[in-house]
One Martini backbone bead per residue (centre of mass of N, CA, C, O) as a GRO file, in nm:
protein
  257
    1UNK     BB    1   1.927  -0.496  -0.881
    2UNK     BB    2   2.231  -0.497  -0.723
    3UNK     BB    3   2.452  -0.502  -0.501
    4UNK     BB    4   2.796  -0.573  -0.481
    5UNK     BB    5   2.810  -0.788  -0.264
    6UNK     BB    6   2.596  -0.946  -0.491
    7UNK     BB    7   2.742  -1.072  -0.762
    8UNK     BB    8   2.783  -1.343  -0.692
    9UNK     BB    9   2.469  -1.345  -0.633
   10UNK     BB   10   2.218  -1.221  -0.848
   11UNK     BB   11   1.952  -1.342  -0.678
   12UNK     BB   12   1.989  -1.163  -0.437
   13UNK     BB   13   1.780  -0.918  -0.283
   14UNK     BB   14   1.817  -0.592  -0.199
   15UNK     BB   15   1.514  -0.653  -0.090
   16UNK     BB   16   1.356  -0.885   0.116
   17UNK     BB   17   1.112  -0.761   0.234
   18UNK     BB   18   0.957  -0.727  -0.071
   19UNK     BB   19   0.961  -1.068  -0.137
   20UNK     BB   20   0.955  -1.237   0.146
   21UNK     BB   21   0.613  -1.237   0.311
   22UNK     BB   22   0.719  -1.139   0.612
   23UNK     BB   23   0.731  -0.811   0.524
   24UNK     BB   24   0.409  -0.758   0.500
   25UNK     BB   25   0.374  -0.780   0.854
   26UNK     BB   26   0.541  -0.509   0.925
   27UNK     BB   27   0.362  -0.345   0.723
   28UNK     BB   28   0.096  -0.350   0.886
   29UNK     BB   29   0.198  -0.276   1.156
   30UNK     BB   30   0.244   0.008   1.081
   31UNK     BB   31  -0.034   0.070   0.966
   32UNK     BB   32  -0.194   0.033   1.232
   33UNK     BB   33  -0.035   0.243   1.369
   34UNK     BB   34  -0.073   0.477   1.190
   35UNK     BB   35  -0.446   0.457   1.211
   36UNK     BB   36  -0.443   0.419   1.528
   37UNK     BB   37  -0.269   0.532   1.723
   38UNK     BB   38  -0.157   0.778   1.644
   39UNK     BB   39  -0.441   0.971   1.651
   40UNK     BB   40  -0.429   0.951   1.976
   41UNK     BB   41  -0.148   1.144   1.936
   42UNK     BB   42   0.044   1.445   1.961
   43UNK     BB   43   0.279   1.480   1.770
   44UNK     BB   44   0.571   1.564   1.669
   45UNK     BB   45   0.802   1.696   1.471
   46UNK     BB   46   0.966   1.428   1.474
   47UNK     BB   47   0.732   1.200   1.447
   48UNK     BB   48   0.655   1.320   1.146
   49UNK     BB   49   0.957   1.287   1.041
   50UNK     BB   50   0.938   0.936   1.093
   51UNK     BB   51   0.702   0.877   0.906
   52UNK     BB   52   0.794   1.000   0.653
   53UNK     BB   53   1.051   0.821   0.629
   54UNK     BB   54   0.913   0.531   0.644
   55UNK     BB   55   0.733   0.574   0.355
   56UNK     BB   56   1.024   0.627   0.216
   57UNK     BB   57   1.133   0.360   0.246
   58UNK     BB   58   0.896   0.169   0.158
   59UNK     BB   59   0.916   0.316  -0.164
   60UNK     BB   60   1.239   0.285  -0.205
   61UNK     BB   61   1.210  -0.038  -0.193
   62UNK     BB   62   1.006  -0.107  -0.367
   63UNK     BB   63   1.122   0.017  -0.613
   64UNK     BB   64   1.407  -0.202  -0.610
   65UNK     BB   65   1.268  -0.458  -0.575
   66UNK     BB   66   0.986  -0.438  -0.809
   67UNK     BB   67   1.134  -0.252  -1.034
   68UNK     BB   68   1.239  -0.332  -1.356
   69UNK     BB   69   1.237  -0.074  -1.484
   70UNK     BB   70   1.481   0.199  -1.490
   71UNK     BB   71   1.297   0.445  -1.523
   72UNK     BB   72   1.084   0.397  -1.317
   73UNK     BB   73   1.233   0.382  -1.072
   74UNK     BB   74   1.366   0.635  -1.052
   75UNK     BB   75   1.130   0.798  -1.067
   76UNK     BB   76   1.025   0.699  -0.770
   77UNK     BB   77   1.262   0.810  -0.633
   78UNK     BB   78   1.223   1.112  -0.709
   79UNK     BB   79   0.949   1.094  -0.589
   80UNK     BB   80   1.032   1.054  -0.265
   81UNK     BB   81   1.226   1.280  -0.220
   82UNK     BB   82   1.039   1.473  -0.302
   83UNK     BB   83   0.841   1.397  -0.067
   84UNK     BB   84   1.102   1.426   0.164
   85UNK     BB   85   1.107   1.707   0.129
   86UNK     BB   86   0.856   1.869   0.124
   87UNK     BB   87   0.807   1.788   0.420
   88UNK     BB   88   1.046   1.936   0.570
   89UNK     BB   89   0.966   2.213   0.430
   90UNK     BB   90   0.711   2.266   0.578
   91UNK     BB   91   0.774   2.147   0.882
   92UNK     BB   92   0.952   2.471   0.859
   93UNK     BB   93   0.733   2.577   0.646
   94UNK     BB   94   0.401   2.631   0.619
   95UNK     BB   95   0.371   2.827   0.401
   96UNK     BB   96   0.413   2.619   0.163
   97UNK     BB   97   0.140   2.448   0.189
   98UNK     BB   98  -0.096   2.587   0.073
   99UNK     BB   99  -0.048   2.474  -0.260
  100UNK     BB  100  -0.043   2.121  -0.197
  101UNK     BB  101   0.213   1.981  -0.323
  102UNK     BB  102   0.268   1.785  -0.066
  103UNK     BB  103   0.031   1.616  -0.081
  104UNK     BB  104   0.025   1.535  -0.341
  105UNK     BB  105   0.306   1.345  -0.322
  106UNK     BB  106   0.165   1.157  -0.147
  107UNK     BB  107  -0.015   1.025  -0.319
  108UNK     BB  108   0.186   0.923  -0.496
  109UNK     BB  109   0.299   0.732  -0.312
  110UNK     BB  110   0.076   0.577  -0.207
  111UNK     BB  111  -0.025   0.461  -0.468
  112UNK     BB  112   0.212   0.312  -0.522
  113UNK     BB  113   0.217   0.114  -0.287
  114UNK     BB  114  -0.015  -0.020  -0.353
  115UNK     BB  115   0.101  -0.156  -0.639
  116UNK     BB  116   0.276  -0.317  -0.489
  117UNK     BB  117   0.138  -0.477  -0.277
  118UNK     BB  118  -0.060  -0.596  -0.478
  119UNK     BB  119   0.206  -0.750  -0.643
  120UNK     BB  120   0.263  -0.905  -0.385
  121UNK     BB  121   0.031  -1.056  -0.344
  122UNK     BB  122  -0.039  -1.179  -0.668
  123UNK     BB  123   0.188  -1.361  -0.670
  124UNK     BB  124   0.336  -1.639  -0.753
  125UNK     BB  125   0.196  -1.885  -0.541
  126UNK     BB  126   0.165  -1.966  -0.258
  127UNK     BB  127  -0.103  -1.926  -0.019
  128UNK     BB  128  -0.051  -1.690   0.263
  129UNK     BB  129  -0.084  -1.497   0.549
  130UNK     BB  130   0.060  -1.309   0.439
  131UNK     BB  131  -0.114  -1.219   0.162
  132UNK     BB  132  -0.338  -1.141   0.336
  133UNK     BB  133  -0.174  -0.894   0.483
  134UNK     BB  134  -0.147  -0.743   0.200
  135UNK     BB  135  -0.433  -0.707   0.148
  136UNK     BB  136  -0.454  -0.524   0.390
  137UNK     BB  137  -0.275  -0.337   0.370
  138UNK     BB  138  -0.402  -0.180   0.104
  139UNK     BB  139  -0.641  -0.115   0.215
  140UNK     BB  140  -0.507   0.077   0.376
  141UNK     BB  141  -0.391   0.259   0.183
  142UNK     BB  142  -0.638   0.379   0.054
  143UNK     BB  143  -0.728   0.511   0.336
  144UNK     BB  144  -0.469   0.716   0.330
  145UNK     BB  145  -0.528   0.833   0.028
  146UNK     BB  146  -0.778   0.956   0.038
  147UNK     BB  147  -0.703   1.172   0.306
  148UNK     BB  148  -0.510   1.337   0.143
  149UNK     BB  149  -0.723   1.416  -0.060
  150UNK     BB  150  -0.926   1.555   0.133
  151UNK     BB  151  -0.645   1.753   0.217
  152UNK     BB  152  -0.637   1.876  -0.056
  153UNK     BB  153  -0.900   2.009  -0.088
  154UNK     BB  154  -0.930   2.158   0.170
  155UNK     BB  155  -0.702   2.370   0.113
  156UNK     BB  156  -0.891   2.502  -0.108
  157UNK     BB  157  -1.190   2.371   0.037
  158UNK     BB  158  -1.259   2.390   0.345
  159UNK     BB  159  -1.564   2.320   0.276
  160UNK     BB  160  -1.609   2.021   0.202
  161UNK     BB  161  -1.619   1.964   0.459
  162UNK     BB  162  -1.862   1.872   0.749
  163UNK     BB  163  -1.766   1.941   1.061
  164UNK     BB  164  -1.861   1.934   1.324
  165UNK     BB  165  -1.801   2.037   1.697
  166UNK     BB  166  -1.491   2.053   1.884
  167UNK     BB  167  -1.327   1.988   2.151
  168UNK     BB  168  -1.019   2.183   2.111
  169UNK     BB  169  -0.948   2.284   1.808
  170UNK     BB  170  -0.911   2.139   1.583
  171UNK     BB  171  -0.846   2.073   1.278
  172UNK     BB  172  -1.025   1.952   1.007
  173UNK     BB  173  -0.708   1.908   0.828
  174UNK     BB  174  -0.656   1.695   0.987
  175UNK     BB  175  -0.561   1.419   0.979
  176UNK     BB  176  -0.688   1.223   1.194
  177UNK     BB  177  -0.959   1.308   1.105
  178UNK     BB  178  -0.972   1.223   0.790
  179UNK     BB  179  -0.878   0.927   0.820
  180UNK     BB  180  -1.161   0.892   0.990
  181UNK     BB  181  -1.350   0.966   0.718
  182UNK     BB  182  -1.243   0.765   0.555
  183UNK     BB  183  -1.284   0.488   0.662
  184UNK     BB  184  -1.568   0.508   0.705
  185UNK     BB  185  -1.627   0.551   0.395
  186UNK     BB  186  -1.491   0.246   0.324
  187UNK     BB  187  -1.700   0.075   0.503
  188UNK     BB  188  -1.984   0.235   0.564
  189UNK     BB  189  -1.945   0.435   0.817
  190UNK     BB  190  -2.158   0.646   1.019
  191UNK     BB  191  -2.152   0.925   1.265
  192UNK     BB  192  -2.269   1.196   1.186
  193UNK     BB  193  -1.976   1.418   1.201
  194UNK     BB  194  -1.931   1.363   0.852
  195UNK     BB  195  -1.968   1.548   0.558
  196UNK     BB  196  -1.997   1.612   0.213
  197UNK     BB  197  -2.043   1.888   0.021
  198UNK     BB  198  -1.828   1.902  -0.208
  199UNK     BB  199  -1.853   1.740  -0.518
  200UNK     BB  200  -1.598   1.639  -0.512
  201UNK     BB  201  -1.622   1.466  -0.237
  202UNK     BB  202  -1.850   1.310  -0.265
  203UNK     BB  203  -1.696   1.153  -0.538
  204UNK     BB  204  -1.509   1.054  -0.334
  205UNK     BB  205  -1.670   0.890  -0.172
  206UNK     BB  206  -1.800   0.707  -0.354
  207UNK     BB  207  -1.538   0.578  -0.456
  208UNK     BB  208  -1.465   0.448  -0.180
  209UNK     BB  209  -1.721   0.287  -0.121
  210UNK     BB  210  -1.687   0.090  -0.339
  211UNK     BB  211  -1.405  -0.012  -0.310
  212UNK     BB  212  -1.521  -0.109  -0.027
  213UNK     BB  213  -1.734  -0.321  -0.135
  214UNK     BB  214  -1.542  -0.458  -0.373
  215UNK     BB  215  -1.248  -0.528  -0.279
  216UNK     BB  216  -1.274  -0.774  -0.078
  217UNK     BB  217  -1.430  -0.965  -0.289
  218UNK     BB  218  -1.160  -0.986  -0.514
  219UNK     BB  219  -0.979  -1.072  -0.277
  220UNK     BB  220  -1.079  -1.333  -0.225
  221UNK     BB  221  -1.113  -1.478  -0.473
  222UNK     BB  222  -0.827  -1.420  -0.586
  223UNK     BB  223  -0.676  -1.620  -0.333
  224UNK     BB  224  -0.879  -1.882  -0.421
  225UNK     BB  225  -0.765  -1.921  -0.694
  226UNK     BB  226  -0.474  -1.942  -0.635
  227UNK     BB  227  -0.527  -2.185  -0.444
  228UNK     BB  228  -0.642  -2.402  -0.657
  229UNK     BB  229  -0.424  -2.376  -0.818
  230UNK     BB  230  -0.169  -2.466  -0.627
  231UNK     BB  231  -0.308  -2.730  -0.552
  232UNK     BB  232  -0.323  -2.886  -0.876
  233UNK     BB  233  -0.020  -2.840  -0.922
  234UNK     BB  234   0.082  -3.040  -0.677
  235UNK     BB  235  -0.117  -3.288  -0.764
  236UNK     BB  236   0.007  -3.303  -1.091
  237UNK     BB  237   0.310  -3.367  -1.013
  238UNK     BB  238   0.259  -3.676  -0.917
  239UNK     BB  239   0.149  -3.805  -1.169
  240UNK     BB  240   0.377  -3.730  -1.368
  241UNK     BB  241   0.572  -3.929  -1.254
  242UNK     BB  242   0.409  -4.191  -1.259
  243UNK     BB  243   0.360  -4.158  -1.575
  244UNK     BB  244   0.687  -4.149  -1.597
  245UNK     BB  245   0.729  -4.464  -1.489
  246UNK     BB  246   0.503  -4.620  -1.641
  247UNK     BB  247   0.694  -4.514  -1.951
  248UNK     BB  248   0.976  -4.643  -1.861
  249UNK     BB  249   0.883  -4.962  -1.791
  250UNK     BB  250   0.717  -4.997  -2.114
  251UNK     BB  251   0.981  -4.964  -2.283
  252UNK     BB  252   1.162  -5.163  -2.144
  253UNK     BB  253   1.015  -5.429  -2.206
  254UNK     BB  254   0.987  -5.410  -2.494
  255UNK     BB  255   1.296  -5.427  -2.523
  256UNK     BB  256   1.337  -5.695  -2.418
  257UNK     BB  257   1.105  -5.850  -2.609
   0.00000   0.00000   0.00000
């Protein structure tokens, strides 16, 4: 899919930021101000519709940009808008927010940005320092993923999760609270001020604890793997340079004799 503009050249992608690879290391810096620095400070109601805003902008270009079937992509985008019409809604009308529909959604959302970043990490191509943050940015995204996860289970079942008790009374379903239970557990980091209680909870930090595990040994063989095959191929291809250069200077040869 090609903008008007790009008829002529119909190569130049539409969103140049994720076919880049230095588009990686900008969606990196968001994602590490969004999962470290936002939970330092209580956002306003703009701030957070700035953000729910940026989520919705970089999965509806990724969607763009990197999703060939025009039916999926349509889908994606479709779900894109409903999940920020639905943060817009709930931030007006917190009383929908209930139902856990928009969470439901953020979720739906997240993953498929895992689903484009780890794409664009792992596509073909020499291994560079981008493709590393890329890398490191699906991490965050898995771990902002299962929080969102654990927030919609506690919207059904508040006590699923039992944090001590803060100075503050911050709510225990507050993002910024879940974010840091969500890491901790992905990381294998416990600081003993927050378990799962209920089954499905256990159930979820079990699973992001293996992928906390397994995911980095995965991401570096895979990453050594793409290095050395794309060594191999830049190797052999001066070989057959020269090999078919000394195979037309004896074809030559023989020629004249």
């Amino acid at each position: 899919m090609n903008p008007r503009g790009n008829q002529a050249n119909p190569d130049v992608p539409v969103f140049p930021f994720w076919v880049e690879d230095q588009g990686l290391s900008f969606f990196l810096a968001f994602l590490i101000i969004t999962t470290i620095f936002v939970p330092m400070v209580t956002l306003s109601r703009f701030g957070r519709i700035g953000i729910g805003l940026m989520f919705a902008l970089m999965l509806f270009s990724g969607a763009v940009a990197t999703i060939r079937k025009t039916i999926l992509m349509y889908l994606v985008i479709a779900l894109t808008v409903l999940e920020f019409a639905a943060d817009l809604i709930v931030e007006f009308k917190p009383s929908f927010g209930h139902w856990g529909w928009d969470t439901a959604l953020k979720i739906c959302g997240l993953a498929i940005l895992v689903v484009m970043t780890l794409r664009q990490t792992f596509r073909p191509g020499p291994v560079s320092v981008y493709r590393i943050m890329g890398g490191v940015a699906a991490y965050l995204l898995i771990g902002l993923t299962w929080a969102f996860g654990y927030k919609l289970l506690m919207e059904e079942r508040p006590d699923a999760i039992h944090f001590q008790t803060f100075v503050g009374g911050i709510p225990t379903r507050e993002p910024s609270r879940l974010i840091q239970f969500s890491f901790s557990t992905l990381t294998s980091v416990s600081y003993g001020d927050a378990y799962p209680v209920h089954r499905i909870a256990r159930s979820l930090a079990t699973a992001e604890a293996l992928i906390g595990q397994l995911y980095p040994a995965i991401l570096i063989a895979t990453l050594v793997g793409m290095a050395l095959q794309s060594r191999f191929v830049e190797g052999a291809s001066p070989r057959r340079e020269v090999l078919a250069a000394a195979t037309t200077e004896e074809e030559r040869r023989e020629q004249v004799s």
